[in-house]
């Protein structure tokens, strides 16, 4: 079904994929008239070489969000026993929730390459949420993919996510995640921005890249300024700076107020501003919140998760 397919790509995959998946998606799901009308004003995407300058010095000491021993500083939440039911209007089952025994099978502390790491199996969807409430920071972590993927994502790219400015109840979004802004971690799409939940939006600049699956939007500095919301539910990273599967990648997330910069292995791939969350009838700036690491169908290792305060954002420039 067209709507179900769009929802899976929008919130589950984050909307980006490899060229092979993009081609398959295009065969199954042509752009709808409603989406085509939204995209009509987007300029054609042109590849850019972007880099960071004026990287801020820390405004205070760095703290580690992972103690290397256990997950006592994180709260776990799991979605539906059958992840394929996550985006259905009537899932027909209740989320697993905060069951500690179930969570211990999905989230572990392991030793990987001689160093402690958080290992997330991905078999059941959900996440671990750091107990701190964070604002105005530079978050750095390293991740790498494991070997195994799970249904219903066996034939799709490895997928996970770094969710920030998380608010509200656990599982409020599709029974599985807190509402948040997402720094997508998906093979070929690392750094994409995805509003997690219908009550979250962001503003960025885009060009239309017809090689992508819908919504065919990619970050392009100086492009059309748009609000990321339905029916164009995400914006792909400006470039693919990820290393091959099995290698460690470094992610840097710079957040100041309701603005953020996503950096992958030293390459800036996304700049967002005007992060907003609807509260009742009003939209309020998203300037702080909790940090989530997803479980979403693929084995993933995380390590060296540090956060330091900042008072300015780095600038992104084009060469």
mmCIF file of C-alpha atoms in Angstrom, residues 120-306:
data_model
loop_
_atom_site.group_PDB
_atom_site.id
_atom_site.type_symbol
_atom_site.label_atom_id
_atom_site.label_comp_id
_atom_site.label_asym_id
_atom_site.label_seq_id
_atom_site.Cartn_x
_atom_site.Cartn_y
_atom_site.Cartn_z
ATOM 1 C CA UNK A 120 22.254 -3.046 20.123
ATOM 2 C CA UNK A 121 20.923 -6.127 18.372
ATOM 3 C CA UNK A 122 18.116 -4.360 16.487
ATOM 4 C CA UNK A 123 15.910 -7.438 16.613
ATOM 5 C CA UNK A 124 13.137 -5.590 18.460
ATOM 6 C CA UNK A 125 12.616 -1.906 17.706
ATOM 7 C CA UNK A 126 12.892 0.694 20.430
ATOM 8 C CA UNK A 127 15.689 2.595 22.093
ATOM 9 C CA UNK A 128 17.715 3.502 25.129
ATOM 10 C CA UNK A 129 17.293 7.022 26.460
ATOM 11 C CA UNK A 130 19.964 8.826 28.457
ATOM 12 C CA UNK A 131 18.610 10.205 31.713
ATOM 13 C CA UNK A 132 20.143 13.653 31.291
ATOM 14 C CA UNK A 133 18.373 16.678 29.836
ATOM 15 C CA UNK A 134 20.872 18.376 27.529
ATOM 16 C CA UNK A 135 21.141 21.737 25.768
ATOM 17 C CA UNK A 136 23.880 23.677 23.947
ATOM 18 C CA UNK A 137 26.388 20.894 23.422
ATOM 19 C CA UNK A 138 28.755 19.073 21.147
ATOM 20 C CA UNK A 139 27.985 15.364 21.244
ATOM 21 C CA UNK A 140 30.518 12.943 19.779
ATOM 22 C CA UNK A 141 30.156 9.202 19.435
ATOM 23 C CA UNK A 142 31.526 6.357 17.368
ATOM 24 C CA UNK A 143 29.460 3.599 15.820
ATOM 25 C CA UNK A 144 29.928 0.645 13.516
ATOM 26 C CA UNK A 145 27.570 -1.914 12.035
ATOM 27 C CA UNK A 146 27.406 -5.524 13.163
ATOM 28 C CA UNK A 147 26.767 -8.438 10.830
ATOM 29 C CA UNK A 148 23.079 -9.224 11.286
ATOM 30 C CA UNK A 149 19.870 -7.551 10.141
ATOM 31 C CA UNK A 150 16.383 -8.628 11.141
ATOM 32 C CA UNK A 151 12.933 -8.781 9.571
ATOM 33 C CA UNK A 152 11.232 -6.744 8.287
ATOM 34 C CA UNK A 153 14.490 -5.097 7.161
ATOM 35 C CA UNK A 154 16.421 -8.086 5.840
ATOM 36 C CA UNK A 155 16.747 -6.667 2.324
ATOM 37 C CA UNK A 156 17.060 -2.997 3.311
ATOM 38 C CA UNK A 157 20.055 -0.926 4.473
ATOM 39 C CA UNK A 158 21.421 -1.210 8.009
ATOM 40 C CA UNK A 159 19.415 1.231 10.112
ATOM 41 C CA UNK A 160 19.643 2.961 13.488
ATOM 42 C CA UNK A 161 19.502 6.543 14.728
ATOM 43 C CA UNK A 162 20.727 9.200 17.141
ATOM 44 C CA UNK A 163 17.659 11.054 18.414
ATOM 45 C CA UNK A 164 18.118 14.358 20.217
ATOM 46 C CA UNK A 165 15.926 16.963 21.951
ATOM 47 C CA UNK A 166 13.705 14.025 22.944
ATOM 48 C CA UNK A 167 10.567 14.917 24.869
ATOM 49 C CA UNK A 168 7.366 13.364 26.136
ATOM 50 C CA UNK A 169 6.390 9.842 27.035
ATOM 51 C CA UNK A 170 8.433 6.812 26.006
ATOM 52 C CA UNK A 171 6.772 5.098 23.067
ATOM 53 C CA UNK A 172 4.594 8.107 22.214
ATOM 54 C CA UNK A 173 5.681 7.812 18.559
ATOM 55 C CA UNK A 174 4.413 4.571 16.989
ATOM 56 C CA UNK A 175 4.537 2.895 20.384
ATOM 57 C CA UNK A 176 8.312 2.780 20.035
ATOM 58 C CA UNK A 177 10.175 6.114 20.467
ATOM 59 C CA UNK A 178 9.979 9.458 22.211
ATOM 60 C CA UNK A 179 9.270 12.471 19.994
ATOM 61 C CA UNK A 180 12.592 13.954 18.865
ATOM 62 C CA UNK A 181 14.753 15.232 16.040
ATOM 63 C CA UNK A 182 16.799 12.494 14.393
ATOM 64 C CA UNK A 183 20.381 12.396 13.194
ATOM 65 C CA UNK A 184 19.779 9.389 10.957
ATOM 66 C CA UNK A 185 22.235 6.488 11.083
ATOM 67 C CA UNK A 186 21.417 4.379 8.049
ATOM 68 C CA UNK A 187 23.753 2.903 5.485
ATOM 69 C CA UNK A 188 24.117 5.481 2.718
ATOM 70 C CA UNK A 189 22.039 8.102 4.557
ATOM 71 C CA UNK A 190 23.963 8.952 7.721
ATOM 72 C CA UNK A 191 23.203 12.503 8.830
ATOM 73 C CA UNK A 192 19.747 12.779 7.286
ATOM 74 C CA UNK A 193 17.288 14.794 9.379
ATOM 75 C CA UNK A 194 13.988 13.159 10.326
ATOM 76 C CA UNK A 195 11.321 14.650 12.608
ATOM 77 C CA UNK A 196 10.371 11.729 14.839
ATOM 78 C CA UNK A 197 6.636 12.086 15.252
ATOM 79 C CA UNK A 198 3.998 14.339 13.688
ATOM 80 C CA UNK A 199 4.482 17.078 16.281
ATOM 81 C CA UNK A 200 8.126 17.840 15.395
ATOM 82 C CA UNK A 201 9.423 20.024 12.541
ATOM 83 C CA UNK A 202 12.693 21.596 11.424
ATOM 84 C CA UNK A 203 13.835 24.041 8.749
ATOM 85 C CA UNK A 204 16.705 23.360 6.352
ATOM 86 C CA UNK A 205 17.792 24.085 2.756
ATOM 87 C CA UNK A 206 17.286 21.581 -0.028
ATOM 88 C CA UNK A 207 17.687 20.644 -3.650
ATOM 89 C CA UNK A 208 15.664 17.991 -5.420
ATOM 90 C CA UNK A 209 17.602 14.810 -6.098
ATOM 91 C CA UNK A 210 15.519 12.565 -8.339
ATOM 92 C CA UNK A 211 17.894 9.636 -7.730
ATOM 93 C CA UNK A 212 16.456 9.350 -4.215
ATOM 94 C CA UNK A 213 13.318 7.604 -3.089
ATOM 95 C CA UNK A 214 10.534 9.989 -2.095
ATOM 96 C CA UNK A 215 10.606 12.701 -0.948
ATOM 97 C CA UNK A 216 13.653 13.289 -3.183
ATOM 98 C CA UNK A 217 15.077 16.087 -1.046
ATOM 99 C CA UNK A 218 18.755 16.426 -0.175
ATOM 100 C CA UNK A 219 20.466 19.040 1.969
ATOM 101 C CA UNK A 220 21.979 21.780 -0.214
ATOM 102 C CA UNK A 221 23.449 24.934 1.274
ATOM 103 C CA UNK A 222 21.841 27.946 -0.389
ATOM 104 C CA UNK A 223 18.961 25.834 -1.693
ATOM 105 C CA UNK A 224 15.282 26.309 -1.027
ATOM 106 C CA UNK A 225 14.459 26.843 2.664
ATOM 107 C CA UNK A 226 11.734 24.387 3.656
ATOM 108 C CA UNK A 227 10.035 23.064 6.762
ATOM 109 C CA UNK A 228 10.515 19.322 7.120
ATOM 110 C CA UNK A 229 7.036 17.952 7.634
ATOM 111 C CA UNK A 230 4.518 15.677 5.937
ATOM 112 C CA UNK A 231 4.128 14.843 3.140
ATOM 113 C CA UNK A 232 7.872 15.510 2.592
ATOM 114 C CA UNK A 233 8.933 13.795 5.787
ATOM 115 C CA UNK A 234 12.741 14.032 5.758
ATOM 116 C CA UNK A 235 15.789 15.524 4.042
ATOM 117 C CA UNK A 236 18.692 13.334 2.945
ATOM 118 C CA UNK A 237 22.262 14.165 4.011
ATOM 119 C CA UNK A 238 24.146 16.445 1.646
ATOM 120 C CA UNK A 239 26.712 13.721 0.933
ATOM 121 C CA UNK A 240 27.566 10.183 1.969
ATOM 122 C CA UNK A 241 30.595 10.413 4.265
ATOM 123 C CA UNK A 242 30.184 7.003 5.905
ATOM 124 C CA UNK A 243 32.925 4.370 5.958
ATOM 125 C CA UNK A 244 32.373 0.787 4.750
ATOM 126 C CA UNK A 245 30.344 -1.631 6.862
ATOM 127 C CA UNK A 246 32.481 -2.941 9.725
ATOM 128 C CA UNK A 247 34.543 0.237 10.160
ATOM 129 C CA UNK A 248 34.089 2.694 13.009
ATOM 130 C CA UNK A 249 32.513 6.047 12.109
ATOM 131 C CA UNK A 250 32.678 9.283 14.111
ATOM 132 C CA UNK A 251 29.533 11.384 14.459
ATOM 133 C CA UNK A 252 29.567 14.949 15.760
ATOM 134 C CA UNK A 253 26.313 16.678 16.661
ATOM 135 C CA UNK A 254 26.522 20.386 17.455
ATOM 136 C CA UNK A 255 23.384 21.815 19.068
ATOM 137 C CA UNK A 256 22.760 25.406 20.135
ATOM 138 C CA UNK A 257 19.225 26.378 21.049
ATOM 139 C CA UNK A 258 16.932 25.253 18.231
ATOM 140 C CA UNK A 259 19.758 24.846 15.696
ATOM 141 C CA UNK A 260 21.950 21.845 14.915
ATOM 142 C CA UNK A 261 24.786 20.728 12.648
ATOM 143 C CA UNK A 262 25.238 17.041 11.716
ATOM 144 C CA UNK A 263 28.810 15.938 10.948
ATOM 145 C CA UNK A 264 29.906 12.495 9.695
ATOM 146 C CA UNK A 265 33.608 11.592 9.847
ATOM 147 C CA UNK A 266 34.504 15.267 9.860
ATOM 148 C CA UNK A 267 32.214 16.185 6.945
ATOM 149 C CA UNK A 268 29.219 18.464 7.618
ATOM 150 C CA UNK A 269 26.180 16.907 5.919
ATOM 151 C CA UNK A 270 23.191 18.731 7.435
ATOM 152 C CA UNK A 271 22.347 22.080 9.014
ATOM 153 C CA UNK A 272 18.933 22.612 10.602
ATOM 154 C CA UNK A 273 17.290 25.484 12.410
ATOM 155 C CA UNK A 274 13.920 26.355 13.928
ATOM 156 C CA UNK A 275 13.456 22.950 15.533
ATOM 157 C CA UNK A 276 9.892 22.994 16.811
ATOM 158 C CA UNK A 277 7.527 20.778 18.791
ATOM 159 C CA UNK A 278 3.790 21.202 19.017
ATOM 160 C CA UNK A 279 2.455 21.477 22.534
ATOM 161 C CA UNK A 280 -1.330 21.528 22.425
ATOM 162 C CA UNK A 281 -2.259 24.169 19.870
ATOM 163 C CA UNK A 282 1.074 26.000 20.073
ATOM 164 C CA UNK A 283 4.480 25.331 18.497
ATOM 165 C CA UNK A 284 7.433 25.859 20.823
ATOM 166 C CA UNK A 285 11.188 25.855 20.086
ATOM 167 C CA UNK A 286 13.027 22.599 20.819
ATOM 168 C CA UNK A 287 16.143 23.728 22.646
ATOM 169 C CA UNK A 288 16.920 20.822 24.985
ATOM 170 C CA UNK A 289 15.957 17.261 25.759
ATOM 171 C CA UNK A 290 17.106 13.685 26.165
ATOM 172 C CA UNK A 291 19.256 11.606 23.824
ATOM 173 C CA UNK A 292 18.073 8.286 22.401
ATOM 174 C CA UNK A 293 19.949 5.544 20.566
ATOM 175 C CA UNK A 294 17.633 3.434 18.463
ATOM 176 C CA UNK A 295 17.218 -0.266 17.925
ATOM 177 C CA UNK A 296 15.816 -0.605 14.428
ATOM 178 C CA UNK A 297 16.609 -3.835 12.670
ATOM 179 C CA UNK A 298 20.423 -3.944 12.518
ATOM 180 C CA UNK A 299 23.215 -4.866 14.897
ATOM 181 C CA UNK A 300 25.049 -1.678 15.914
ATOM 182 C CA UNK A 301 27.947 -0.888 18.247
ATOM 183 C CA UNK A 302 28.315 2.500 19.963
ATOM 184 C CA UNK A 303 31.311 3.706 21.959
ATOM 185 C CA UNK A 304 33.129 6.856 23.195
ATOM 186 C CA UNK A 305 29.912 8.848 23.740
ATOM 187 C CA UNK A 306 30.925 12.244 25.112
#
